[in-house]
Amino acid sequence: MDRLVNTVRPYAWGSVTALPELLGQEPTGEPQAELWMGAHPGAPSRADRGDGPRPLDELIAADPEGELGAAAVARFGPALPFLLKVLAAGIPLSIQAHPTLGQARAGYAAENALGIPLDAPHRSYRDANHKPELICALGEFDGLCGFRPPAEAAALMAGLQVPALSPLIALLAGEDESEALRTTLAAVLTMDEATAAAAVRDTAEAIDKAAAGDPDGPYALYTRITHGFPGDRGLIAGLLLNAIRLRAGQALYLGAGVPHAYVHGVCVELQANSDNVLRAGLTPKHIDVPELLKVVEFTPGAPDLLVPTAVDGTPGEELYPVPIDEFRLSRFTLDGREREIDGHAPQILLCTAGTARLTAADGTTLDLARGESVFLPATGTGTRLDGVDATVFRATVAL
């Protein structure tokens, strides 16, 4: 068992207080956005095995089969295939979508062939992997996810009575729903700067007015965008997307091509080990419109919220089912009874409430307080987990 020392990423959209509260630290006054747990080379966790802290990716690279297990290496390669995070959004993240594995490989190779540096601000593909992700809310969590039906998006825009939105409302009336959404998003993102500035200004004023008159109405969530990203055309793009609110314990799976934006709240996020993002607004970063339009799936429909299901044979463990193998997320609600965790796959355990205790096969124990995490190599031997009034998330792979 390796207690992890993790990096907090200070992105501008992060909450000033949420992660310090989770970690039992004093706020610094600066945004703290994501707590990373894993072996991503951008900010690997560190573990001390008696010779000082070492990055987890280095430990795994030195003995892939010993750390990950032969089955995981055969299936996913000699690197940890997932990245676990706690994400704390104080203001909205960018509207974004992620590529399929094939698109990521092709895009990464194409940008390499052009000689674009990996850290170039206009680069879209920073690795050759896809980035499916699963989020599980730790409290109320607001976001945008997937496209509304065009008629619903048109009605939302029409309710604002903004003349500048009329051309977009007309585009949404097309007979082919997917093409109507594609054409409308392209029109928003390619609008000339002067026209876009005026349209966003008028839309923001109308949204703030509508939400003031109806704080629980359909425009309320968008006021976080008008205040967090004034003048950004992502406000209009966001009207095309479904507004969602997760309750604590509810989860959402986001596959390739699904446009989304996390607006406000704290969640556990588990994703494939990738950093490929195509953006559509609410960001000062590069927006590659042609590549985005190739990646996005323009299929309307409400997102399916995941509710955890009991795991047979493991009392107290609930699984959030997803259609991929690179990661598997489950949650333990501990009530004083001891559970045994299978040791045939690599895994990270994160405590989000109370205090949990881990006991290895050799009798070694390790206590996890709120906000602390541990890496369990794939030794093949079980680890026992217990605690009272504690919640522990378990990230691993499906074999």
Coordinates of C-alpha atoms in Angstrom, one line a residue:
M1 CA 0.0 0.0 0.0
D2 CA 1.3 3.4 -0.9
R3 CA -0.1 6.6 0.6
L4 CA -0.2 9.1 -2.2
V5 CA 1.0 12.7 -2.2
N6 CA -1.0 14.4 -4.9
T7 CA -0.8 17.6 -6.8
V8 CA -3.5 20.3 -6.8
R9 CA -3.9 22.0 -10.2
P10 CA -4.6 25.8 -9.8
Y11 CA -6.7 26.4 -12.9
A12 CA -8.5 29.7 -13.0
W13 CA -12.0 28.2 -12.9
G14 CA -11.3 26.4 -9.6
S15 CA -13.0 27.0 -6.3
V16 CA -11.1 28.9 -3.7
T17 CA -12.5 26.8 -0.8
A18 CA -13.7 23.4 -1.8
L19 CA -10.4 21.5 -2.1
P20 CA -8.9 23.0 1.0
E21 CA -12.0 22.0 2.9
L22 CA -11.7 18.4 1.6
L23 CA -8.0 18.3 2.5
G24 CA -8.3 20.0 5.8
Q25 CA -6.1 22.9 4.8
E26 CA -6.4 26.7 5.0
P27 CA -7.4 28.3 1.7
T28 CA -4.6 30.1 -0.1
G29 CA -7.0 32.7 -1.6
E30 CA -6.2 31.3 -5.1
P31 CA -8.4 29.0 -7.2
Q32 CA -7.7 25.3 -6.6
A33 CA -9.4 23.3 -9.4
E34 CA -8.3 19.6 -9.5
L35 CA -6.7 17.1 -7.2
W36 CA -4.9 14.6 -9.4
M37 CA -4.4 11.0 -8.3
G38 CA -2.5 8.7 -10.7
A39 CA 0.5 8.4 -12.9
H40 CA -0.3 11.0 -15.6
P41 CA 3.1 12.5 -16.5
G42 CA 1.7 16.0 -16.2
A43 CA 1.3 15.7 -12.4
P44 CA 2.0 12.2 -11.2
S45 CA 1.2 11.3 -7.6
R46 CA 4.2 10.5 -5.4
A47 CA 4.8 7.5 -3.1
D48 CA 7.5 6.9 -0.5
R49 CA 8.7 3.3 -0.2
G50 CA 11.5 4.1 2.2
D51 CA 13.9 5.9 -0.2
G52 CA 12.0 9.2 -0.5
P53 CA 9.0 10.3 -2.5
R54 CA 9.1 9.0 -6.1
P55 CA 6.6 9.8 -9.0
L56 CA 4.1 6.9 -9.4
D57 CA 4.7 6.8 -13.2
E58 CA 8.4 6.1 -12.5
L59 CA 7.6 3.3 -10.1
I60 CA 5.3 1.7 -12.6
A61 CA 7.7 2.1 -15.5
A62 CA 10.4 0.3 -13.4
D63 CA 8.2 -2.8 -12.9
P64 CA 5.0 -2.6 -14.9
E65 CA 3.8 -6.2 -14.2
G66 CA 4.7 -6.0 -10.6
E67 CA 2.7 -2.8 -10.1
L68 CA -0.2 -3.3 -12.6
G69 CA -0.3 -7.1 -12.9
A70 CA 0.3 -9.1 -16.0
A71 CA -3.3 -9.1 -17.0
A72 CA -3.6 -5.3 -16.9
V73 CA -0.3 -4.9 -18.8
A74 CA -1.5 -7.3 -21.5
R75 CA -4.8 -5.5 -21.9
F76 CA -3.8 -1.8 -21.5
G77 CA 0.0 -1.6 -21.8
P78 CA 2.7 -0.8 -19.3
A79 CA 1.1 2.4 -17.8
L80 CA -1.8 3.1 -15.5
P81 CA -4.7 3.5 -17.9
F82 CA -6.8 5.9 -15.7
L83 CA -6.6 9.2 -13.9
L84 CA -8.6 9.9 -10.7
K85 CA -9.4 13.4 -9.8
V86 CA -11.5 15.5 -7.4
L87 CA -12.8 18.4 -9.5
A88 CA -14.0 21.7 -7.8
A89 CA -15.6 24.2 -10.2
G90 CA -16.0 27.7 -8.9
I91 CA -16.9 29.1 -12.3
P92 CA -17.7 27.1 -15.5
L93 CA -15.2 25.1 -17.3
S94 CA -14.9 25.3 -21.1
I95 CA -17.5 23.7 -23.3
Q96 CA -15.6 20.8 -24.7
A97 CA -15.7 17.4 -26.3
H98 CA -13.2 14.5 -26.5
P99 CA -12.1 12.4 -29.5
T100 CA -12.5 8.7 -30.1
L101 CA -9.4 6.6 -29.9
G102 CA -9.1 6.5 -33.7
Q103 CA -9.5 10.3 -33.9
A104 CA -6.9 10.8 -31.2
R105 CA -4.3 8.6 -32.8
A106 CA -4.9 10.3 -36.2
G107 CA -4.9 13.8 -34.8
Y108 CA -1.8 13.3 -32.7
A109 CA 0.1 11.8 -35.6
A110 CA -1.0 14.7 -37.9
E111 CA 0.1 17.4 -35.4
N112 CA 3.4 15.6 -34.8
A113 CA 4.0 15.5 -38.6
L114 CA 3.5 19.2 -38.7
G115 CA 6.1 19.7 -36.0
I116 CA 3.7 21.4 -33.6
P117 CA 5.2 21.2 -30.1
L118 CA 3.2 19.3 -27.5
D119 CA 2.9 22.4 -25.3
A120 CA 1.9 24.7 -28.1
P121 CA -1.3 26.6 -27.2
H122 CA -2.9 25.9 -30.6
R123 CA -2.3 22.2 -30.3
S124 CA -5.5 20.0 -30.1
Y125 CA -4.0 16.5 -29.5
R126 CA -1.5 16.2 -26.7
D127 CA -1.4 12.4 -26.7
A128 CA -2.8 9.5 -28.8
N129 CA -5.5 8.3 -26.4
H130 CA -9.2 8.9 -26.0
K131 CA -10.7 10.6 -22.9
P132 CA -13.9 9.0 -21.8
E133 CA -14.8 10.2 -18.3
L134 CA -17.2 9.5 -15.4
I135 CA -18.1 12.1 -12.8
C136 CA -19.8 11.4 -9.5
A137 CA -21.2 14.4 -7.5
L138 CA -20.1 14.9 -3.9
G139 CA -22.9 17.5 -3.5
E140 CA -25.1 19.5 -5.8
F141 CA -23.3 19.7 -9.1
D142 CA -24.5 21.8 -12.1
G143 CA -23.4 21.3 -15.7
L144 CA -24.3 21.2 -19.4
C145 CA -24.2 17.9 -21.2
G146 CA -25.3 16.8 -24.7
F147 CA -27.6 18.6 -27.1
R148 CA -31.1 19.6 -26.5
P149 CA -33.6 18.7 -29.3
P150 CA -33.3 21.6 -31.8
A151 CA -36.9 22.7 -31.1
E152 CA -36.3 22.9 -27.4
A153 CA -33.1 24.9 -28.0
A154 CA -35.0 27.2 -30.3
A155 CA -37.7 27.8 -27.8
L156 CA -35.1 28.6 -25.1
M157 CA -33.5 31.2 -27.4
A158 CA -36.9 32.6 -28.5
G159 CA -37.9 33.1 -24.9
L160 CA -35.1 35.6 -24.5
Q161 CA -36.6 37.9 -27.2
V162 CA -33.1 38.8 -28.5
P163 CA -33.2 39.8 -32.2
A164 CA -29.6 38.7 -32.8
L165 CA -30.6 35.1 -32.0
S166 CA -33.3 35.0 -34.8
P167 CA -30.9 33.6 -37.5
L168 CA -29.8 30.8 -35.1
I169 CA -33.5 30.0 -34.3
A170 CA -34.1 29.7 -38.0
L171 CA -31.2 27.3 -38.5
L172 CA -32.6 25.1 -35.7
A173 CA -35.8 24.6 -37.7
G174 CA -34.0 22.4 -40.2
E175 CA -35.6 19.0 -40.9
D176 CA -32.5 17.0 -40.0
E177 CA -32.0 17.5 -36.3
S178 CA -28.3 16.5 -36.3
E179 CA -27.5 18.8 -39.2
A180 CA -29.5 21.6 -37.7
L181 CA -27.4 21.4 -34.5
R182 CA -24.2 21.2 -36.5
T183 CA -25.0 24.2 -38.6
T184 CA -26.1 26.3 -35.6
L185 CA -23.0 25.5 -33.6
A186 CA -20.8 26.3 -36.6
A187 CA -22.6 29.6 -37.1
V188 CA -22.1 30.6 -33.4
L189 CA -18.4 29.7 -33.5
T190 CA -17.6 31.4 -36.9
M191 CA -19.7 34.6 -36.3
D192 CA -17.6 37.7 -36.9
E193 CA -16.3 39.3 -33.8
A194 CA -18.5 42.5 -33.9
T195 CA -21.7 40.5 -34.5
A196 CA -20.8 38.0 -31.8
A197 CA -19.9 40.6 -29.2
A198 CA -23.3 42.3 -29.7
A199 CA -25.2 39.0 -29.7
V200 CA -23.5 37.8 -26.6
R201 CA -24.1 41.2 -24.8
D202 CA -27.8 41.2 -25.6
T203 CA -28.2 37.5 -24.7
A204 CA -26.4 38.0 -21.4
E205 CA -28.6 40.9 -20.4
A206 CA -31.8 39.0 -21.3
I207 CA -30.6 35.9 -19.4
D208 CA -29.8 37.9 -16.3
K209 CA -33.2 39.7 -16.5
A210 CA -35.1 36.4 -17.0
A211 CA -33.3 34.6 -14.1
A212 CA -33.9 37.6 -11.8
G213 CA -37.6 37.2 -12.4
D214 CA -37.5 33.4 -12.1
P215 CA -34.5 32.2 -10.0
D216 CA -35.5 28.5 -10.5
G217 CA -36.3 28.8 -14.1
P218 CA -34.5 27.5 -17.2
Y219 CA -32.1 30.5 -17.5
A220 CA -30.8 30.4 -13.9
L221 CA -27.8 28.2 -14.6
Y222 CA -26.6 30.4 -17.4
T223 CA -26.1 33.3 -15.1
R224 CA -23.0 31.6 -13.9
I225 CA -21.7 31.9 -17.4
T226 CA -22.7 35.5 -17.9
H227 CA -20.9 36.4 -14.7
G228 CA -17.9 34.0 -15.1
F229 CA -17.3 34.6 -18.8
P230 CA -18.7 37.9 -19.9
G231 CA -18.5 38.4 -23.6
D232 CA -17.8 34.8 -24.5
R233 CA -19.8 33.3 -27.3
G234 CA -19.8 30.0 -25.4
L235 CA -22.9 31.5 -23.7
I236 CA -24.9 31.1 -26.9
A237 CA -23.4 27.7 -27.6
G238 CA -24.4 26.6 -24.1
L239 CA -28.1 27.3 -24.9
L240 CA -27.9 24.3 -27.3
L241 CA -27.0 21.9 -24.5
N242 CA -29.0 20.2 -21.7
A243 CA -28.7 21.8 -18.3
I244 CA -28.3 19.1 -15.6
R245 CA -28.1 19.1 -11.8
L246 CA -26.6 16.0 -10.1
R247 CA -27.3 15.2 -6.5
A248 CA -24.7 13.7 -4.2
G249 CA -23.9 10.2 -5.3
Q250 CA -25.4 10.6 -8.8
A251 CA -23.0 10.1 -11.7
L252 CA -22.7 10.9 -15.4
Y253 CA -20.7 9.0 -18.1
L254 CA -19.3 11.1 -21.0
G255 CA -18.2 9.2 -24.0
A256 CA -16.4 10.5 -27.1
G257 CA -18.0 13.4 -28.9
V258 CA -20.4 14.4 -26.2
P259 CA -20.3 18.2 -25.7
H260 CA -20.3 19.2 -22.0
A261 CA -19.3 21.9 -19.5
Y262 CA -19.0 21.5 -15.8
V263 CA -20.5 24.7 -14.3
H264 CA -20.4 24.6 -10.5
G265 CA -19.8 22.1 -7.7
V266 CA -17.4 19.3 -6.5
C267 CA -17.2 15.8 -8.0
V268 CA -15.0 12.8 -8.2
E269 CA -13.9 12.3 -11.8
L270 CA -12.4 9.2 -13.3
Q271 CA -11.1 9.3 -16.8
A272 CA -8.8 7.5 -19.3
N273 CA -5.2 8.7 -19.0
S274 CA -5.4 11.5 -21.6
D275 CA -5.5 15.3 -22.0
N276 CA -7.1 15.6 -25.4
V277 CA -9.7 18.4 -25.4
L278 CA -11.5 20.2 -28.2
R279 CA -13.1 23.4 -27.0
A280 CA -16.2 25.3 -28.0
G281 CA -16.2 28.3 -25.7
L282 CA -16.0 29.6 -22.1
T283 CA -12.3 29.7 -22.4
P284 CA -9.4 32.0 -23.5
K285 CA -7.7 28.9 -25.0
H286 CA -7.5 27.9 -28.6
I287 CA -10.7 26.8 -30.3
D288 CA -10.1 24.6 -33.4
V289 CA -13.5 24.9 -35.0
P290 CA -13.0 22.4 -38.0
E291 CA -11.5 19.8 -35.7
L292 CA -14.2 20.3 -33.1
L293 CA -17.0 19.8 -35.7
K294 CA -15.4 16.5 -36.7
V295 CA -15.3 15.2 -33.2
V296 CA -18.7 16.3 -31.8
E297 CA -21.6 13.9 -32.0
F298 CA -24.6 16.0 -33.0
T299 CA -27.3 13.7 -31.6
P300 CA -29.9 15.3 -29.4
G301 CA -31.2 13.7 -26.2
A302 CA -31.2 14.0 -22.4
P303 CA -28.2 12.5 -20.7
D304 CA -28.6 9.3 -18.7
L305 CA -27.7 9.7 -15.0
L306 CA -26.0 6.8 -13.4
V307 CA -27.2 5.5 -10.0
P308 CA -24.8 3.0 -8.3
T309 CA -25.8 -0.6 -8.1
A310 CA -24.8 -3.1 -5.4
V311 CA -21.8 -5.4 -6.2
D312 CA -22.6 -9.0 -5.6
G313 CA -20.5 -10.6 -3.0
T314 CA -19.1 -7.3 -1.6
P315 CA -21.5 -5.8 0.9
G316 CA -21.4 -2.0 1.0
E317 CA -19.7 -1.6 -2.4
E318 CA -21.8 0.1 -5.2
L319 CA -20.6 0.2 -8.8
Y320 CA -21.1 2.9 -11.4
P321 CA -21.4 0.8 -14.6
V322 CA -19.6 2.2 -17.8
P323 CA -19.2 0.6 -21.2
I324 CA -15.3 0.6 -21.2
D325 CA -12.6 -1.3 -19.4
E326 CA -9.9 1.3 -18.8
F327 CA -11.6 2.3 -15.6
R328 CA -14.1 1.1 -13.1
L329 CA -15.5 3.3 -10.3
S330 CA -17.2 2.0 -7.2
R331 CA -18.1 3.5 -3.8
F332 CA -17.9 1.9 -0.3
T333 CA -20.2 3.2 2.4
L334 CA -18.5 1.8 5.5
D335 CA -20.6 0.9 8.6
G336 CA -18.0 -0.9 10.8
R337 CA -18.0 -4.2 8.9
E338 CA -14.8 -5.2 7.3
R339 CA -14.6 -5.8 3.5
E340 CA -11.9 -7.5 1.4
I341 CA -10.8 -5.8 -1.8
D342 CA -9.5 -8.1 -4.5
G343 CA -5.8 -7.5 -5.3
H344 CA -5.5 -8.7 -8.9
A345 CA -5.7 -5.2 -10.5
P346 CA -4.1 -1.8 -9.8
Q347 CA -6.3 0.5 -7.9
I348 CA -6.5 3.9 -6.1
L349 CA -8.7 4.4 -3.1
L350 CA -9.9 7.9 -2.1
C351 CA -11.6 8.7 1.2
T352 CA -14.2 11.5 0.9
A353 CA -15.9 11.3 4.3
G354 CA -14.9 10.0 7.7
T355 CA -11.8 7.8 8.3
A356 CA -11.1 4.4 6.8
R357 CA -8.5 1.8 7.7
L358 CA -6.7 -0.5 5.2
T359 CA -5.1 -3.7 6.4
A360 CA -2.7 -5.5 4.0
A361 CA -2.2 -9.3 3.9
D362 CA 0.9 -9.0 6.1
G363 CA -1.0 -7.1 8.7
T364 CA 0.3 -3.6 7.9
T365 CA -2.3 -1.0 8.4
L366 CA -2.9 2.5 6.9
D367 CA -5.5 5.0 7.9
L368 CA -7.1 7.2 5.3
A369 CA -8.6 10.5 6.4
R370 CA -10.9 12.7 4.3
G371 CA -9.2 13.8 1.2
E372 CA -6.4 11.1 1.4
S373 CA -5.7 8.4 -1.1
V374 CA -3.7 5.2 -1.5
F375 CA -2.3 3.2 -4.4
L376 CA -2.7 -0.6 -4.2
P377 CA -0.4 -2.5 -6.6
A378 CA -1.7 -5.6 -8.2
T379 CA -0.1 -8.1 -5.9
G380 CA -2.8 -10.7 -6.2
T381 CA -3.5 -10.6 -2.4
G382 CA -6.5 -9.0 -0.9
T383 CA -6.6 -5.9 1.3
R384 CA -9.2 -5.4 4.0
L385 CA -11.1 -2.2 4.4
D386 CA -13.1 -1.0 7.3
G387 CA -14.4 2.2 9.0
V388 CA -17.5 3.8 10.5
D389 CA -19.5 6.4 8.7
A390 CA -16.8 6.6 6.0
T391 CA -17.1 6.9 2.3
V392 CA -14.3 5.5 0.0
F393 CA -14.2 5.6 -3.8
R394 CA -12.3 2.8 -5.5
A395 CA -10.8 3.4 -9.0
T396 CA -9.5 0.4 -10.9
V397 CA -9.8 -1.4 -14.2
A398 CA -12.1 -4.1 -15.5
L399 CA -10.4 -7.4 -16.3

